[in-house]
């Protein structure tokens, strides 16, 4: 028999699911309440809970109505009643990551400090994102960590690398290492590709800008020409299939690699399952690692 | 056009594939040569290269025949010729993990030092493995790191947890935290379950030993009764399907979790793909994280 506390929590999940049409379980509510132990801001609560943003907003709203949560000066906190019901269920996720690598497994400084310093300076002048194109970019530390991870994994040095979209300026960070054999970038935003071109000329990075429309099939000049691709795909199932499918089409063959970034903020874990089915069953690739919470976006906390 | 160096490397891959009937690519040989930069012992070379053990043995043998590798006092090293051919290809994987969390993302000490100290003491008296049952067990640090990760992920506190096989004494480490609501263990080796029982009595851990044969279907008394399962499955496709499939059958339903451990030493990345297809397409679960090199086995380096 369920405890009264768990029953109340199940009711909240059911109400939220009805309102926003995203699957919600008691565990969803517990994840969100637990996340409020670690963050006061709705974006970070969404990240820590690993639940989709819209569902988090709805559940926090219901938790407030039920007196489990308070908003003060824009800060979300558990009330005494909230603390009590959460303790009653015995639930806790201890959200503490390694403070050295920030849970990314690989130390940033396997790439040289000169690269790190130059990249931090260069990216300060980046064109600011246009809302229509994207939902913001990652912190410079995240971009550098992505490049460090590629180096760790043998997907940087001596490799031909293509970026399908490059809001995050990964091409520049790769270029600064001078480790890649070839770097190519496709992006729809010419302000971005102009910026990358200018930096490439100035620092001698040899980055090629390819003028192509990613909505069309991959042209033969880039088909099977690369060892590694990177993309931050649209987080819809068709968007994912288009970006990552085209990425795979650029690869030479076996033992090549793709890096892409998904959140649990835009995508529910259920959507991840659909995406994994596409990867494993349809594209017939293998997933070698999934590192949660690798990326941090610059606009978090500014909404 | 391929360089001469890459051509020689491709020949080595082809020869090895013919001899041991495991898919081998130029990248395979490069991964192994790169790993020799970081380790002198065949087990660690296999781990660092992420290539299957039998293939690594074969390729190292060929590399020696070709004068790219030397054995001295049982230590494997690149010769000058080996260094040169590897440098020629421009390949490098910088195998350096975070020295704080050892690439495991989560600090060990989110579980208390008392638990860590007690577990280290207790496991010293464990029954030694029988070759017929298993291929050795993990370091005590690995067992504790698994429990820390469960805690981080919300799969420890207040949870009903079942171990399908427990060579690694995870049940004892979980018990010492006193965080789980229920802990059950199924294992064929009565020396192991007797040891776990004795420790459980002595420390008041409430671990249940279930006498069941995992080769038969899951009995109704444990079907859909748990929130979390753990298993270190046999690394064959049928072995994986049996262990993890039975694990999933013990879970209550949505948003429950399974933890299992695969190597790239026993399983090639191709076998991983088959296994992921079973998980995602057949079992219809989602993979939330894959943390490479999480586990270290106690017998490594003693062969």
PDB file of N, CA and C in Angstrom, chain A residues 105-183:
ATOM      1  N   UNK A 105      34.697  13.893 -17.019  1.00  0.00           N
ATOM      2  CA  UNK A 105      35.608  12.748 -17.095  1.00  0.00           C
ATOM      3  C   UNK A 105      37.030  13.098 -17.492  1.00  0.00           C
ATOM      4  N   UNK A 106      37.191  14.130 -18.288  1.00  0.00           N
ATOM      5  CA  UNK A 106      38.481  14.409 -18.899  1.00  0.00           C
ATOM      6  C   UNK A 106      38.931  15.803 -18.471  1.00  0.00           C
ATOM      7  N   UNK A 107      40.193  15.952 -18.047  1.00  0.00           N
ATOM      8  CA  UNK A 107      40.630  17.293 -17.636  1.00  0.00           C
ATOM      9  C   UNK A 107      40.741  18.216 -18.848  1.00  0.00           C
ATOM     10  N   UNK A 108      40.289  19.447 -18.692  1.00  0.00           N
ATOM     11  CA  UNK A 108      40.312  20.440 -19.762  1.00  0.00           C
ATOM     12  C   UNK A 108      41.743  20.687 -20.245  1.00  0.00           C
ATOM     13  N   UNK A 109      42.689  20.638 -19.317  1.00  0.00           N
ATOM     14  CA  UNK A 109      44.041  21.075 -19.662  1.00  0.00           C
ATOM     15  C   UNK A 109      44.875  20.019 -20.381  1.00  0.00           C
ATOM     16  N   UNK A 110      44.213  18.975 -20.925  1.00  0.00           N
ATOM     17  CA  UNK A 110      44.978  18.144 -21.866  1.00  0.00           C
ATOM     18  C   UNK A 110      45.151  18.907 -23.187  1.00  0.00           C
ATOM     19  N   UNK A 111      44.339  19.948 -23.396  1.00  0.00           N
ATOM     20  CA  UNK A 111      44.686  20.881 -24.482  1.00  0.00           C
ATOM     21  C   UNK A 111      45.449  22.046 -23.856  1.00  0.00           C
ATOM     22  N   UNK A 112      46.328  22.671 -24.626  1.00  0.00           N
ATOM     23  CA  UNK A 112      47.289  23.591 -23.997  1.00  0.00           C
ATOM     24  C   UNK A 112      46.618  24.882 -23.528  1.00  0.00           C
ATOM     25  N   UNK A 113      47.228  25.506 -22.540  1.00  0.00           N
ATOM     26  CA  UNK A 113      46.681  26.741 -21.974  1.00  0.00           C
ATOM     27  C   UNK A 113      46.642  27.861 -22.997  1.00  0.00           C
ATOM     28  N   UNK A 114      47.576  27.857 -23.940  1.00  0.00           N
ATOM     29  CA  UNK A 114      47.557  28.882 -24.994  1.00  0.00           C
ATOM     30  C   UNK A 114      46.262  28.794 -25.804  1.00  0.00           C
ATOM     31  N   UNK A 115      45.869  27.573 -26.141  1.00  0.00           N
ATOM     32  CA  UNK A 115      44.621  27.380 -26.882  1.00  0.00           C
ATOM     33  C   UNK A 115      43.452  27.883 -26.047  1.00  0.00           C
ATOM     34  N   UNK A 116      43.449  27.528 -24.779  1.00  0.00           N
ATOM     35  CA  UNK A 116      42.357  27.923 -23.886  1.00  0.00           C
ATOM     36  C   UNK A 116      42.269  29.450 -23.791  1.00  0.00           C
ATOM     37  N   UNK A 117      43.417  30.075 -23.547  1.00  0.00           N
ATOM     38  CA  UNK A 117      43.424  31.541 -23.407  1.00  0.00           C
ATOM     39  C   UNK A 117      42.990  32.227 -24.694  1.00  0.00           C
ATOM     40  N   UNK A 118      43.550  31.793 -25.822  1.00  0.00           N
ATOM     41  CA  UNK A 118      43.189  32.418 -27.101  1.00  0.00           C
ATOM     42  C   UNK A 118      41.694  32.256 -27.376  1.00  0.00           C
ATOM     43  N   UNK A 119      41.184  31.072 -27.132  1.00  0.00           N
ATOM     44  CA  UNK A 119      39.768  30.846 -27.440  1.00  0.00           C
ATOM     45  C   UNK A 119      38.869  31.737 -26.579  1.00  0.00           C
ATOM     46  N   UNK A 120      39.191  31.841 -25.308  1.00  0.00           N
ATOM     47  CA  UNK A 120      38.384  32.674 -24.400  1.00  0.00           C
ATOM     48  C   UNK A 120      38.341  34.124 -24.911  1.00  0.00           C
ATOM     49  N   UNK A 121      39.494  34.614 -25.375  1.00  0.00           N
ATOM     50  CA  UNK A 121      39.543  35.986 -25.910  1.00  0.00           C
ATOM     51  C   UNK A 121      38.724  36.117 -27.192  1.00  0.00           C
ATOM     52  N   UNK A 122      38.966  35.196 -28.130  1.00  0.00           N
ATOM     53  CA  UNK A 122      38.334  35.275 -29.457  1.00  0.00           C
ATOM     54  C   UNK A 122      36.815  35.255 -29.356  1.00  0.00           C
ATOM     55  N   UNK A 123      36.288  34.362 -28.528  1.00  0.00           N
ATOM     56  CA  UNK A 123      34.837  34.165 -28.511  1.00  0.00           C
ATOM     57  C   UNK A 123      34.082  35.365 -27.921  1.00  0.00           C
ATOM     58  N   UNK A 124      34.810  36.253 -27.254  1.00  0.00           N
ATOM     59  CA  UNK A 124      34.139  37.442 -26.692  1.00  0.00           C
ATOM     60  C   UNK A 124      33.503  38.309 -27.776  1.00  0.00           C
ATOM     61  N   UNK A 125      34.055  38.241 -28.977  1.00  0.00           N
ATOM     62  CA  UNK A 125      33.557  39.088 -30.073  1.00  0.00           C
ATOM     63  C   UNK A 125      32.575  38.369 -30.988  1.00  0.00           C
ATOM     64  N   UNK A 126      32.089  37.232 -30.588  1.00  0.00           N
ATOM     65  CA  UNK A 126      31.202  36.444 -31.431  1.00  0.00           C
ATOM     66  C   UNK A 126      29.912  37.206 -31.718  1.00  0.00           C
ATOM     67  N   UNK A 127      29.297  36.939 -32.881  1.00  0.00           N
ATOM     68  CA  UNK A 127      27.979  37.534 -33.117  1.00  0.00           C
ATOM     69  C   UNK A 127      26.972  36.976 -32.114  1.00  0.00           C
ATOM     70  N   UNK A 128      26.112  37.820 -31.635  1.00  0.00           N
ATOM     71  CA  UNK A 128      25.128  37.342 -30.657  1.00  0.00           C
ATOM     72  C   UNK A 128      24.037  36.540 -31.357  1.00  0.00           C
ATOM     73  N   UNK A 129      23.518  35.540 -30.685  1.00  0.00           N
ATOM     74  CA  UNK A 129      22.569  34.629 -31.342  1.00  0.00           C
ATOM     75  C   UNK A 129      21.263  35.321 -31.731  1.00  0.00           C
ATOM     76  N   UNK A 130      20.738  34.849 -32.845  1.00  0.00           N
ATOM     77  CA  UNK A 130      19.415  35.309 -33.287  1.00  0.00           C
ATOM     78  C   UNK A 130      18.406  34.274 -32.818  1.00  0.00           C
ATOM     79  N   UNK A 131      17.369  34.759 -32.155  1.00  0.00           N
ATOM     80  CA  UNK A 131      16.379  33.852 -31.556  1.00  0.00           C
ATOM     81  C   UNK A 131      15.800  32.868 -32.581  1.00  0.00           C
ATOM     82  N   UNK A 132      15.623  33.316 -33.823  1.00  0.00           N
ATOM     83  CA  UNK A 132      14.997  32.446 -34.829  1.00  0.00           C
ATOM     84  C   UNK A 132      15.866  31.235 -35.171  1.00  0.00           C
ATOM     85  N   UNK A 133      17.182  31.389 -35.083  1.00  0.00           N
ATOM     86  CA  UNK A 133      18.064  30.313 -35.501  1.00  0.00           C
ATOM     87  C   UNK A 133      18.302  29.280 -34.401  1.00  0.00           C
ATOM     88  N   UNK A 134      18.477  29.753 -33.197  1.00  0.00           N
ATOM     89  CA  UNK A 134      18.970  28.836 -32.182  1.00  0.00           C
ATOM     90  C   UNK A 134      18.500  29.269 -30.802  1.00  0.00           C
ATOM     91  N   UNK A 135      18.790  28.423 -29.847  1.00  0.00           N
ATOM     92  CA  UNK A 135      18.379  28.757 -28.490  1.00  0.00           C
ATOM     93  C   UNK A 135      19.582  29.082 -27.613  1.00  0.00           C
ATOM     94  N   UNK A 136      20.544  29.787 -28.170  1.00  0.00           N
ATOM     95  CA  UNK A 136      21.708  30.186 -27.386  1.00  0.00           C
ATOM     96  C   UNK A 136      22.866  29.239 -27.603  1.00  0.00           C
ATOM     97  N   UNK A 137      24.003  29.609 -27.054  1.00  0.00           N
ATOM     98  CA  UNK A 137      25.201  28.806 -27.267  1.00  0.00           C
ATOM     99  C   UNK A 137      25.784  28.387 -25.925  1.00  0.00           C
ATOM    100  N   UNK A 138      26.778  27.513 -25.996  1.00  0.00           N
ATOM    101  CA  UNK A 138      27.341  26.971 -24.760  1.00  0.00           C
ATOM    102  C   UNK A 138      28.442  27.878 -24.217  1.00  0.00           C
ATOM    103  N   UNK A 139      28.815  27.677 -22.977  1.00  0.00           N
ATOM    104  CA  UNK A 139      29.910  28.442 -22.381  1.00  0.00           C
ATOM    105  C   UNK A 139      31.215  28.100 -23.118  1.00  0.00           C
ATOM    106  N   UNK A 140      32.165  29.032 -23.161  1.00  0.00           N
ATOM    107  CA  UNK A 140      33.449  28.725 -23.806  1.00  0.00           C
ATOM    108  C   UNK A 140      34.131  27.518 -23.175  1.00  0.00           C
ATOM    109  N   UNK A 141      33.968  27.356 -21.887  1.00  0.00           N
ATOM    110  CA  UNK A 141      34.536  26.188 -21.208  1.00  0.00           C
ATOM    111  C   UNK A 141      33.956  24.884 -21.789  1.00  0.00           C
ATOM    112  N   UNK A 142      32.650  24.906 -22.090  1.00  0.00           N
ATOM    113  CA  UNK A 142      32.020  23.713 -22.673  1.00  0.00           C
ATOM    114  C   UNK A 142      32.613  23.409 -24.046  1.00  0.00           C
ATOM    115  N   UNK A 143      32.764  24.454 -24.879  1.00  0.00           N
ATOM    116  CA  UNK A 143      33.361  24.244 -26.208  1.00  0.00           C
ATOM    117  C   UNK A 143      34.745  23.614 -26.082  1.00  0.00           C
ATOM    118  N   UNK A 144      35.558  24.166 -25.183  1.00  0.00           N
ATOM    119  CA  UNK A 144      36.914  23.639 -24.999  1.00  0.00           C
ATOM    120  C   UNK A 144      36.874  22.206 -24.461  1.00  0.00           C
ATOM    121  N   UNK A 145      35.926  21.930 -23.573  1.00  0.00           N
ATOM    122  CA  UNK A 145      35.800  20.577 -23.021  1.00  0.00           C
ATOM    123  C   UNK A 145      35.425  19.579 -24.118  1.00  0.00           C
ATOM    124  N   UNK A 146      34.621  20.027 -25.076  1.00  0.00           N
ATOM    125  CA  UNK A 146      34.273  19.140 -26.198  1.00  0.00           C
ATOM    126  C   UNK A 146      35.517  18.780 -26.997  1.00  0.00           C
ATOM    127  N   UNK A 147      36.376  19.773 -27.220  1.00  0.00           N
ATOM    128  CA  UNK A 147      37.594  19.530 -27.981  1.00  0.00           C
ATOM    129  C   UNK A 147      38.558  18.641 -27.179  1.00  0.00           C
ATOM    130  N   UNK A 148      38.645  18.886 -25.872  1.00  0.00           N
ATOM    131  CA  UNK A 148      39.479  18.030 -25.015  1.00  0.00           C
ATOM    132  C   UNK A 148      38.994  16.578 -25.098  1.00  0.00           C
ATOM    133  N   UNK A 149      37.672  16.398 -25.077  1.00  0.00           N
ATOM    134  CA  UNK A 149      37.130  15.036 -25.129  1.00  0.00           C
ATOM    135  C   UNK A 149      37.467  14.362 -26.462  1.00  0.00           C
ATOM    136  N   UNK A 150      37.405  15.126 -27.556  1.00  0.00           N
ATOM    137  CA  UNK A 150      37.769  14.571 -28.869  1.00  0.00           C
ATOM    138  C   UNK A 150      39.233  14.133 -28.872  1.00  0.00           C
ATOM    139  N   UNK A 151      40.064  14.939 -28.238  1.00  0.00           N
ATOM    140  CA  UNK A 151      41.502  14.620 -28.175  1.00  0.00           C
ATOM    141  C   UNK A 151      41.715  13.333 -27.371  1.00  0.00           C
ATOM    142  N   UNK A 152      41.058  13.265 -26.232  1.00  0.00           N
ATOM    143  CA  UNK A 152      41.093  12.079 -25.369  1.00  0.00           C
ATOM    144  C   UNK A 152      40.699  10.829 -26.149  1.00  0.00           C
ATOM    145  N   UNK A 153      39.721  10.983 -27.007  1.00  0.00           N
ATOM    146  CA  UNK A 153      39.138   9.832 -27.691  1.00  0.00           C
ATOM    147  C   UNK A 153      39.812   9.532 -29.035  1.00  0.00           C
ATOM    148  N   UNK A 154      40.867  10.291 -29.387  1.00  0.00           N
ATOM    149  CA  UNK A 154      41.550  10.055 -30.657  1.00  0.00           C
ATOM    150  C   UNK A 154      40.795  10.570 -31.864  1.00  0.00           C
ATOM    151  N   UNK A 155      39.881  11.522 -31.662  1.00  0.00           N
ATOM    152  CA  UNK A 155      39.093  12.049 -32.775  1.00  0.00           C
ATOM    153  C   UNK A 155      39.470  13.480 -33.133  1.00  0.00           C
ATOM    154  N   UNK A 156      40.678  13.893 -32.791  1.00  0.00           N
ATOM    155  CA  UNK A 156      41.125  15.253 -33.087  1.00  0.00           C
ATOM    156  C   UNK A 156      42.399  15.234 -33.932  1.00  0.00           C
ATOM    157  N   UNK A 157      43.440  14.599 -33.403  1.00  0.00           N
ATOM    158  CA  UNK A 157      44.752  14.698 -34.038  1.00  0.00           C
ATOM    159  C   UNK A 157      44.798  13.913 -35.348  1.00  0.00           C
ATOM    160  N   UNK A 158      45.212  14.610 -36.413  1.00  0.00           N
ATOM    161  CA  UNK A 158      45.335  13.968 -37.715  1.00  0.00           C
ATOM    162  C   UNK A 158      44.010  13.703 -38.420  1.00  0.00           C
ATOM    163  N   UNK A 159      42.918  14.250 -37.891  1.00  0.00           N
ATOM    164  CA  UNK A 159      41.591  13.890 -38.409  1.00  0.00           C
ATOM    165  C   UNK A 159      40.997  14.964 -39.318  1.00  0.00           C
ATOM    166  N   UNK A 160      40.123  14.546 -40.218  1.00  0.00           N
ATOM    167  CA  UNK A 160      39.312  15.439 -41.043  1.00  0.00           C
ATOM    168  C   UNK A 160      37.948  15.585 -40.356  1.00  0.00           C
ATOM    169  N   UNK A 161      37.637  16.818 -39.958  1.00  0.00           N
ATOM    170  CA  UNK A 161      36.486  17.038 -39.066  1.00  0.00           C
ATOM    171  C   UNK A 161      35.515  18.027 -39.700  1.00  0.00           C
ATOM    172  N   UNK A 162      34.237  17.691 -39.652  1.00  0.00           N
ATOM    173  CA  UNK A 162      33.223  18.611 -40.191  1.00  0.00           C
ATOM    174  C   UNK A 162      32.220  18.996 -39.111  1.00  0.00           C
ATOM    175  N   UNK A 163      31.840  20.280 -39.095  1.00  0.00           N
ATOM    176  CA  UNK A 163      30.844  20.791 -38.173  1.00  0.00           C
ATOM    177  C   UNK A 163      29.557  21.053 -38.944  1.00  0.00           C
ATOM    178  N   UNK A 164      28.490  20.361 -38.587  1.00  0.00           N
ATOM    179  CA  UNK A 164      27.187  20.637 -39.194  1.00  0.00           C
ATOM    180  C   UNK A 164      26.453  21.605 -38.274  1.00  0.00           C
ATOM    181  N   UNK A 165      26.655  22.876 -38.543  1.00  0.00           N
ATOM    182  CA  UNK A 165      26.212  23.920 -37.612  1.00  0.00           C
ATOM    183  C   UNK A 165      27.319  24.136 -36.596  1.00  0.00           C
ATOM    184  N   UNK A 166      27.589  25.417 -36.298  1.00  0.00           N
ATOM    185  CA  UNK A 166      28.658  25.657 -35.329  1.00  0.00           C
ATOM    186  C   UNK A 166      28.429  26.910 -34.496  1.00  0.00           C
ATOM    187  N   UNK A 167      27.254  27.015 -33.929  1.00  0.00           N
ATOM    188  CA  UNK A 167      26.931  28.076 -32.962  1.00  0.00           C
ATOM    189  C   UNK A 167      27.970  28.188 -31.864  1.00  0.00           C
ATOM    190  N   UNK A 168      28.583  27.061 -31.553  1.00  0.00           N
ATOM    191  CA  UNK A 168      29.414  27.004 -30.348  1.00  0.00           C
ATOM    192  C   UNK A 168      30.886  27.234 -30.647  1.00  0.00           C
ATOM    193  N   UNK A 169      31.190  27.533 -31.925  1.00  0.00           N
ATOM    194  CA  UNK A 169      32.562  27.861 -32.343  1.00  0.00           C
ATOM    195  C   UNK A 169      33.562  26.743 -32.052  1.00  0.00           C
ATOM    196  N   UNK A 170      33.101  25.517 -32.112  1.00  0.00           N
ATOM    197  CA  UNK A 170      34.003  24.383 -31.891  1.00  0.00           C
ATOM    198  C   UNK A 170      35.101  24.371 -32.952  1.00  0.00           C
ATOM    199  N   UNK A 171      34.757  24.786 -34.181  1.00  0.00           N
ATOM    200  CA  UNK A 171      35.765  24.786 -35.259  1.00  0.00           C
ATOM    201  C   UNK A 171      36.963  25.658 -34.889  1.00  0.00           C
ATOM    202  N   UNK A 172      36.711  26.802 -34.257  1.00  0.00           N
ATOM    203  CA  UNK A 172      37.812  27.703 -33.883  1.00  0.00           C
ATOM    204  C   UNK A 172      38.696  27.055 -32.819  1.00  0.00           C
ATOM    205  N   UNK A 173      38.053  26.457 -31.817  1.00  0.00           N
ATOM    206  CA  UNK A 173      38.843  25.796 -30.760  1.00  0.00           C
ATOM    207  C   UNK A 173      39.665  24.644 -31.344  1.00  0.00           C
ATOM    208  N   UNK A 174      39.074  23.885 -32.258  1.00  0.00           N
ATOM    209  CA  UNK A 174      39.822  22.808 -32.922  1.00  0.00           C
ATOM    210  C   UNK A 174      40.985  23.403 -33.706  1.00  0.00           C
ATOM    211  N   UNK A 175      40.696  24.481 -34.453  1.00  0.00           N
ATOM    212  CA  UNK A 175      41.732  25.121 -35.262  1.00  0.00           C
ATOM    213  C   UNK A 175      42.921  25.569 -34.419  1.00  0.00           C
ATOM    214  N   UNK A 176      42.629  26.146 -33.259  1.00  0.00           N
ATOM    215  CA  UNK A 176      43.709  26.680 -32.415  1.00  0.00           C
ATOM    216  C   UNK A 176      44.672  25.585 -31.945  1.00  0.00           C
ATOM    217  N   UNK A 177      44.179  24.348 -31.853  1.00  0.00           N
ATOM    218  CA  UNK A 177      45.092  23.263 -31.444  1.00  0.00           C
ATOM    219  C   UNK A 177      46.061  22.899 -32.575  1.00  0.00           C
ATOM    220  N   UNK A 178      45.701  23.233 -33.810  1.00  0.00           N
ATOM    221  CA  UNK A 178      46.488  22.829 -34.995  1.00  0.00           C
ATOM    222  C   UNK A 178      46.699  21.312 -35.059  1.00  0.00           C
ATOM    223  N   UNK A 179      45.785  20.555 -34.501  1.00  0.00           N
ATOM    224  CA  UNK A 179      45.902  19.094 -34.495  1.00  0.00           C
ATOM    225  C   UNK A 179      45.137  18.440 -35.641  1.00  0.00           C
ATOM    226  N   UNK A 180      44.028  19.053 -36.056  1.00  0.00           N
ATOM    227  CA  UNK A 180      43.204  18.415 -37.091  1.00  0.00           C
ATOM    228  C   UNK A 180      43.885  18.553 -38.450  1.00  0.00           C
ATOM    229  N   UNK A 181      43.593  17.615 -39.348  1.00  0.00           N
ATOM    230  CA  UNK A 181      44.146  17.707 -40.693  1.00  0.00           C
ATOM    231  C   UNK A 181      43.277  18.620 -41.547  1.00  0.00           C
ATOM    232  N   UNK A 182      41.967  18.554 -41.326  1.00  0.00           N
ATOM    233  CA  UNK A 182      41.032  19.373 -42.102  1.00  0.00           C
ATOM    234  C   UNK A 182      39.862  19.769 -41.201  1.00  0.00           C
ATOM    235  N   UNK A 183      39.402  21.005 -41.314  1.00  0.00           N
ATOM    236  CA  UNK A 183      38.238  21.466 -40.553  1.00  0.00           C
ATOM    237  C   UNK A 183      37.290  22.144 -41.524  1.00  0.00           C
TER     238      UNK A 183
END
